[in-house]
Amino acid sequence: MPEKTKITSAWQTALTQLDNVAKIMMLTEDVHQLLRNFERILTVSIPIRMDNGSLRVFNGFRVQHNSARGPYKGGVRYHPELTLDDLKALAMEMTWKCSLVGVPFGGAKGGIICNSKTLSKGELERLTRRYTYAIMPIIGIGKDIPAPDVNTNEQIMAWMMDTYSMNNGYCTPGIVTGKPVNIGGSLGRTDATGLGITFTIANAIKSKKMNFKGLKVVIQGYGNVGSTVGKLLSEMGCKIVAVSSSKGGVYNPKGLNHNALMKYYKEHGSFENFPNAESITNASLLELPCDVLVPAAMGNQVTKENADKIRARLIVEGANGPITPEADQILKERKIPVIPDILANAGGVIVSYFEWVQDVQCYFWCEHEVNAKLNNILDRSYEEVFQLSQEKKTNLRTAAMILAVKKVVDAIQVRGLYP
Ligand code: GLU
């Protein structure tokens, strides 16, 4: 049976979420054990010649959780505090995310322990290429398809695609998603996660009979995902009252201007001293009064320590795993609805799937087609999750997990056990 361990890491959070639904779904012990384990974990060392001539060895990983529903899929994260446990949680979450929204992939995640902000462009390129080379035996168009995640971007995907293609002997665009459009990327991929979050917020607003106009929104993490949400929600008449970067945030209850925020961040590398706004920490930002709180930075931000201080009417998980299970329970008791990560931020992997389909077919779609298909999938997924949560009188996370785990279990069962 699952061990009773104190929740200390993202991995424990992921296991607890699985164990909770396993109980509700009355999963057999066999299947439960399979899902708690990984199909493959690869640890690699990545030696790099630094610009000053010295040699530095970085550590990297690729974690493949489950491929019952299709090839592994998931991003690559560069972070100084990255751990294998984080990647295990994130890989498992990719299995659920792909399953929930019905894209035919399993779950994986990779990453390198590094502070990419202190590396030169050349060092970053060498690091990326050597990492790609190191994980080459286990990735492939029909095997495992990496994508961007925290601190990785389309340039890094271009280097990955090029390294794989050079070694493969021919151009292989479908090996990664989130590439630049001129080498096989999909239109709409860059904004897909943020756009998907916005579609999901729109569905939640509709089901709660709230109105977009004047809605006060707090966004933790105004990077690629958070700032797209801020831009789109501002255009729809919401008031973005607080935003942050890893260095801290700014707050103005009357609203902040999205374009001014972007310009200021580009010039200063932080929001510190942004005019007409109060400086706040990332922790106090979470506790501001607002209608919608979007934690779009890192995991484990809302915990049992601050869950009872949250003053949002709705929380939308832009990041992966920003709420611990204990905090989730407190929010449930306080009747603050949470749109779970595997639904809210699935836009990224959905458009990654579209990109992969376009690469494989060598036939590319216009942005309108991409966004319309994304909207369809997210509307349908929201409806399924919402209906099941009503039916089972449970929260959206549990409903989403039940739907996701069920499809993976069905695939495992129909495929059977090899040999
Ligand atoms: N890193 C993103 C996520 O966590 C996207 C993954 C992908 O596109 O494969 O969902």
mmCIF file of C-alpha atoms in Angstrom, residues 22 29 121 137 153 197 261 264 273 305 308 348 384-385 397:
data_model
loop_
_atom_site.group_PDB
_atom_site.id
_atom_site.type_symbol
_atom_site.label_atom_id
_atom_site.label_comp_id
_atom_site.label_asym_id
_atom_site.label_seq_id
_atom_site.Cartn_x
_atom_site.Cartn_y
_atom_site.Cartn_z
ATOM 1 C CA ALA A 22 -7.156 5.544 -6.578
ATOM 2 C CA GLU A 29 -3.573 -2.704 -6.203
ATOM 3 C CA LYS A 121 24.392 32.062 -25.150
ATOM 4 C CA PRO A 137 18.669 6.914 -27.179
ATOM 5 C CA ASN A 153 12.222 28.442 -25.090
ATOM 6 C CA ILE A 197 -5.795 29.356 -19.312
ATOM 7 C CA LEU A 261 4.544 46.290 -17.335
ATOM 8 C CA TYR A 264 9.328 48.149 -17.772
ATOM 9 C CA ASN A 273 10.023 50.525 -8.549
ATOM 10 C CA GLU A 305 0.590 27.846 5.971
ATOM 11 C CA ASP A 308 -6.486 30.128 4.921
ATOM 12 C CA GLY A 348 0.554 24.151 -24.159
ATOM 13 C CA GLU A 384 -16.555 16.970 -18.767
ATOM 14 C CA VAL A 385 -14.688 17.917 -15.592
ATOM 15 C CA ARG A 397 -9.252 18.496 -9.322
#
